[in-house]
Coordinates of C-alpha atoms and ligand atoms in Angstrom, one line a residue:
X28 CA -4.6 -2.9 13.8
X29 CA -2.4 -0.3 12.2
X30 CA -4.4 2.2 10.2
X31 CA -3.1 3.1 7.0
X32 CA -1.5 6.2 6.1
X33 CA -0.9 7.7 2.6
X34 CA 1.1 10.7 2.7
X35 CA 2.0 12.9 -0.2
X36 CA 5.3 14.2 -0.4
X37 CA 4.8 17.8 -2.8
X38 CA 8.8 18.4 -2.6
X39 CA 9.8 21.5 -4.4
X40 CA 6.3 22.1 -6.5
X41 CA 3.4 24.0 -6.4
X42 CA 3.6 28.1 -5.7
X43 CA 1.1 29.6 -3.0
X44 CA -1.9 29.9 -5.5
X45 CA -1.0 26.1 -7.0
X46 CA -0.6 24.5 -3.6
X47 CA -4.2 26.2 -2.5
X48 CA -5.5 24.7 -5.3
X49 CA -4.4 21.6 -5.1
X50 CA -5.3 21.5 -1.4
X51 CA -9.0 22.5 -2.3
X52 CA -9.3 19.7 -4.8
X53 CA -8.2 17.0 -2.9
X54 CA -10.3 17.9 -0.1
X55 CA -13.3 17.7 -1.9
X56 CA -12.1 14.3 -3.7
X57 CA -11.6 12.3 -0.3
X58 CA -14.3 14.3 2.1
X59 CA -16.1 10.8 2.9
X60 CA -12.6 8.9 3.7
X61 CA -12.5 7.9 7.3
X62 CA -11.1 4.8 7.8
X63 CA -7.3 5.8 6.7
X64 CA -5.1 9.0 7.6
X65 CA -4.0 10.9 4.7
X66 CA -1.3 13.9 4.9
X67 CA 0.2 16.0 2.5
X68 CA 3.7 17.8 2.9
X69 CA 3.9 21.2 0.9
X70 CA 6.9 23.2 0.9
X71 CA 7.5 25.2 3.7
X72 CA 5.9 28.8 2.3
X73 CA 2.8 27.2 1.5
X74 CA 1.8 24.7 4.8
X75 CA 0.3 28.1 6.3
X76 CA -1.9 28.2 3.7
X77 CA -2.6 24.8 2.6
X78 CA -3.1 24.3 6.4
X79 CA -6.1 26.9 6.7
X80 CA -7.8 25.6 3.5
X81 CA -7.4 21.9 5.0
X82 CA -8.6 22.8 8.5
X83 CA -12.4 21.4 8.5
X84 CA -11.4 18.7 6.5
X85 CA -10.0 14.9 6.7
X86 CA -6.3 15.9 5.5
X87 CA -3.5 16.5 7.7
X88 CA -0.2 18.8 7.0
X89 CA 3.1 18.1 7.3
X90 CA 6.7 19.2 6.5
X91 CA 9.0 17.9 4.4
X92 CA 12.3 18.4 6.4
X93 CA 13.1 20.2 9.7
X94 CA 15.7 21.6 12.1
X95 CA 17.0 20.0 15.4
X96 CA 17.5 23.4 17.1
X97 CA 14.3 25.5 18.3
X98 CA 16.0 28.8 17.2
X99 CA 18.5 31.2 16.7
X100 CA 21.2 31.9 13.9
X101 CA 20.6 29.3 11.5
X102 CA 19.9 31.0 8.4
X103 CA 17.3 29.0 6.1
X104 CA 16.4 26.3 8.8
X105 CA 12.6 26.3 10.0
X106 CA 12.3 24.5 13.6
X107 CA 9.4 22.2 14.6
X108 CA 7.9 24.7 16.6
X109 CA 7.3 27.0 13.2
X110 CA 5.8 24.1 11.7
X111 CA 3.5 23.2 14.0
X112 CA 2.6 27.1 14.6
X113 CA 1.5 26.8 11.1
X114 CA -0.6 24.0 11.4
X115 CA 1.6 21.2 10.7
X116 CA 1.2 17.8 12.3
X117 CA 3.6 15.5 10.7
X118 CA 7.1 15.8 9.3
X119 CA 9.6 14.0 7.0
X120 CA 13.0 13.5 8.4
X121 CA 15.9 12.1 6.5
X122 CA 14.6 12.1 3.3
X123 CA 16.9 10.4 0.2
X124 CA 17.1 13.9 -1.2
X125 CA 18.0 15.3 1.6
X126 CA 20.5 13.2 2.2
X127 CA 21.8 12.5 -1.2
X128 CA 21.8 16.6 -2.2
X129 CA 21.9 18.2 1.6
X130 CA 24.4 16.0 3.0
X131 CA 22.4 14.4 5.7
X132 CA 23.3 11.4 7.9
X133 CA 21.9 8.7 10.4
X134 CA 23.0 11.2 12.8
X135 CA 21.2 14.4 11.8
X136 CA 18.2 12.4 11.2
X137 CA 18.7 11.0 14.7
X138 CA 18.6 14.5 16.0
X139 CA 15.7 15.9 13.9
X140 CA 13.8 12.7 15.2
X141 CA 14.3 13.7 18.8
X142 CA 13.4 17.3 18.1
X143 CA 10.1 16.1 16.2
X144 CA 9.1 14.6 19.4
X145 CA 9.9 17.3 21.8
X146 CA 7.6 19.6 19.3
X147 CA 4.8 17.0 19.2
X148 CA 5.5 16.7 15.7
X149 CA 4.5 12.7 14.4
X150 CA 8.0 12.2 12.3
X151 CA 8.1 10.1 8.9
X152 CA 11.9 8.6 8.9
X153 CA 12.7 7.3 5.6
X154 CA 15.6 4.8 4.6
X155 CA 15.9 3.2 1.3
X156 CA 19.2 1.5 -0.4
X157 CA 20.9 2.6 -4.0
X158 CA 21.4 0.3 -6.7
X159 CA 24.3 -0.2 -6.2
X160 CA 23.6 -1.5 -2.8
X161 CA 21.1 -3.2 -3.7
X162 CA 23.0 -4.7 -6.9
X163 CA 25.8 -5.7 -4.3
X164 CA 23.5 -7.3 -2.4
X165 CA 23.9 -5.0 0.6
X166 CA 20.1 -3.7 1.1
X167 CA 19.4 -5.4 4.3
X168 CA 23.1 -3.8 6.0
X169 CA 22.4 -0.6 4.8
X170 CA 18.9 -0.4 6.1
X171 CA 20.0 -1.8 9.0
X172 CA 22.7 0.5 9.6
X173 CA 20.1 3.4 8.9
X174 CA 17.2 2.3 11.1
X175 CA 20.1 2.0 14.0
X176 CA 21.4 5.2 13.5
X177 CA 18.3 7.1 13.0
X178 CA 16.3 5.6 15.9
X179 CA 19.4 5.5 18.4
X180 CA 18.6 5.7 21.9
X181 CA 14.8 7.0 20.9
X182 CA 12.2 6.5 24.1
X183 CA 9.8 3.0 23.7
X184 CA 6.8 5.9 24.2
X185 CA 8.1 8.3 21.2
X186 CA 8.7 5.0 18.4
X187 CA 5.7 4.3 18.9
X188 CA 4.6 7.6 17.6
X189 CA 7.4 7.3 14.9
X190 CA 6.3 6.0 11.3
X191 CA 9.1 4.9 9.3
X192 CA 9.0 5.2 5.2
X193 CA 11.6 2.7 3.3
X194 CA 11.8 4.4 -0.1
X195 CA 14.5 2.4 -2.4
X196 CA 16.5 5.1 -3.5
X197 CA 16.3 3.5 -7.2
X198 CA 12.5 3.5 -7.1
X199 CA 12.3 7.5 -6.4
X200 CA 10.8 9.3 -9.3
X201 CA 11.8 6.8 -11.5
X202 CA 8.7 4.5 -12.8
X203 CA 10.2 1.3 -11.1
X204 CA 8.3 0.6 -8.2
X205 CA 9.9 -2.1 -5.9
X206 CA 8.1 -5.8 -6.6
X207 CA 5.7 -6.1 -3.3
X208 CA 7.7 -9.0 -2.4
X209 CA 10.8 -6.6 -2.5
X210 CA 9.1 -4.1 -0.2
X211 CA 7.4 -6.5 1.6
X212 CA 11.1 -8.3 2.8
X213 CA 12.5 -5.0 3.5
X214 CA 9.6 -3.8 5.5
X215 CA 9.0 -7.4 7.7
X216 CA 13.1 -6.8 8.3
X217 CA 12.5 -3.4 9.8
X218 CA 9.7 -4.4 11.8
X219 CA 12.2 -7.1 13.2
X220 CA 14.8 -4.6 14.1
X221 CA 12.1 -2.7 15.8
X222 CA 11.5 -5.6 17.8
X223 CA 15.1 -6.0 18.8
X224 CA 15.7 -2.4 20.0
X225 CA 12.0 -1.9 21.4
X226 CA 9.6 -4.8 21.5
X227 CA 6.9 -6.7 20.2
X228 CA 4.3 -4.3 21.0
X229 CA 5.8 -1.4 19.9
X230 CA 6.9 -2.6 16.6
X231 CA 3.3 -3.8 15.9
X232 CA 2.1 -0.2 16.5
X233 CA 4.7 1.1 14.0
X234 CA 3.7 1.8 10.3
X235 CA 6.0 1.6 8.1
X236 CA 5.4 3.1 4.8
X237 CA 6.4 2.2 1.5
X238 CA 7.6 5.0 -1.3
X239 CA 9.0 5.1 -4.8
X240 CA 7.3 5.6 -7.5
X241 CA 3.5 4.7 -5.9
X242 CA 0.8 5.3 -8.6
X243 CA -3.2 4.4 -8.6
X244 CA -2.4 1.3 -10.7
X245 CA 0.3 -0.2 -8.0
X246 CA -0.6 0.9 -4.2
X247 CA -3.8 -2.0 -3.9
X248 CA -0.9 -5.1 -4.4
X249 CA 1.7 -3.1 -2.2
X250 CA -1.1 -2.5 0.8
X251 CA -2.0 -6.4 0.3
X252 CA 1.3 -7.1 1.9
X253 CA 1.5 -7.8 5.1
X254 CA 3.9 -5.1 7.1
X255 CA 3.0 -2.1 4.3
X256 CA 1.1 0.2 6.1
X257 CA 0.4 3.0 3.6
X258 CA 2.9 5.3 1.2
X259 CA 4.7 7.7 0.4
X260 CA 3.8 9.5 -2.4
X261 CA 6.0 11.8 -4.6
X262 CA 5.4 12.5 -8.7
X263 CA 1.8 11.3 -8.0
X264 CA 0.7 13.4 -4.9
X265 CA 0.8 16.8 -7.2
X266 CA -2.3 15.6 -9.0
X267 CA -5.4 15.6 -6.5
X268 CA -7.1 12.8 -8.7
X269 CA -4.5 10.7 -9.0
X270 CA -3.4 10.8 -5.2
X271 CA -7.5 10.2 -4.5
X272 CA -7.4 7.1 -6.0
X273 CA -4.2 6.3 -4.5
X274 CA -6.0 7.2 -0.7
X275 CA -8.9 4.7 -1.9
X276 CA -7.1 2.4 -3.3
Ligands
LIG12 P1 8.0 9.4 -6.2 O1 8.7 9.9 -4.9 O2 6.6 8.9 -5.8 O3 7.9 10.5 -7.2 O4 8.8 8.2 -6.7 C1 8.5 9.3 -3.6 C2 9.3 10.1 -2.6 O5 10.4 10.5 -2.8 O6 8.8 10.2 -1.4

């Protein structure tokens, strides 16, 4: 049995005092929650913080991007070892922004992925169509090209560890939520190209998350489908009510 995970994706929001805030709020909302993980991702200047304040409570920290190389002269990139120094236990590879606005590929996810791993970091690899590929009928290639790239030669061990996210890139801070049949057919055909690159058993241990536009009113129908496993949660994450309902939905 895969236990859900709803994981809030802050993106470039909240200053120190905000995200501390925020942090303390939702902590008290969702104390008694046991039966499901929840995670938020800050950005990177406030995990420390946000980490701390979540320590002794039920909600894990995450980043929302990292680099492939463990240091050196890389100015601006933050490696998986400084996340998890900070308290970090997840992060979010391959995101659409990221690769619609930082030029990221299949391959640079594949290479964050393996990094993740090697820094014990549980990564969240996210693939999603346009609409145009979805209007041209070309979803199913294009996830399938993406979930091949980005999982290329990955160990059985570490995909298990590996949740996925398909986040339709139309569906992203827009208000149109994929139908939960949609999601549903796109999630069932990644767990079948987990089967065909790992197995059975590993692709029943993967969650796969759905994201794009997730509100209270519409996560309960989407986690009544069969292969959605939890969310991924942008616009409605910043609120601490609103993502509490969405954790209990
Ligand atoms: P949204 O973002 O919930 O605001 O649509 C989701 C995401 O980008 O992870």
């Amino acid at each position: 049995m895969r236990k859900p995970l709803l994981a809030g994706n802050w993106k470039m929001n909240t200053i120190s005092q905000e995200s501390v805030k925020l942090a303390i709020d939702l902590k008290n909302l969702v104390a008694e929650v046991n039966d499901r993980d929840i995670l938020v991702c800050p950005p990177f200047t406030a995990i420390s913080q946000v980490a701390d304040t979540l320590r002794d409570s039920v909600v894990m920290v995450g980043g929302q991007d990292m680099f492939w190389e463990d240091k050196g002269a890389f100015t601006g990139e933050v490696s998986g070892g400084m996340l998890k120094s900070v308290g970090a236990t997840y992060v979010i590879i391959g995101h659409s922004e990221r690769r619609q606005f930082f030029g990221e590929t299949d391959a640079t996810v594949n290479k964050k992925l393996n990094a993740a791993h090697k820094h014990g970091l549980l990564p969240i690899v996210c693939v999603g169509e346009t609409l145009a590929e979805r209007e041209g009928n070309k979803t199913l290639q294009v996830i399938e090209t993406q979930i091949k790239g980005s999982l290329n030669g990955l160990p059985k061990e570490q995909m298990g560890k590996t949740v996925v996210a398909y986040e339709p890139v139309w569906a992203i801070g827009t208000g149109k939520t994929a139908s939960p049949e949609q999601a549903q057919e796109v999630h069932a055909f990644i767990r079948k190209l987990i089967v065909e690159l790992f197995d059975q058993a590993t692709a029943d241990e993967v969650r796969i998350l759905y994201g794009g536009s997730v509100t209270p009113d519409n996560i309960k129908i989407l986690m009544s489908q069969a292969d959605i496993d939890g969310g991924l949660v942008g616009g409605a994450s910043l609120k601490a009510d609103n993502f509490a309902k969405i954790v209990k939905y």
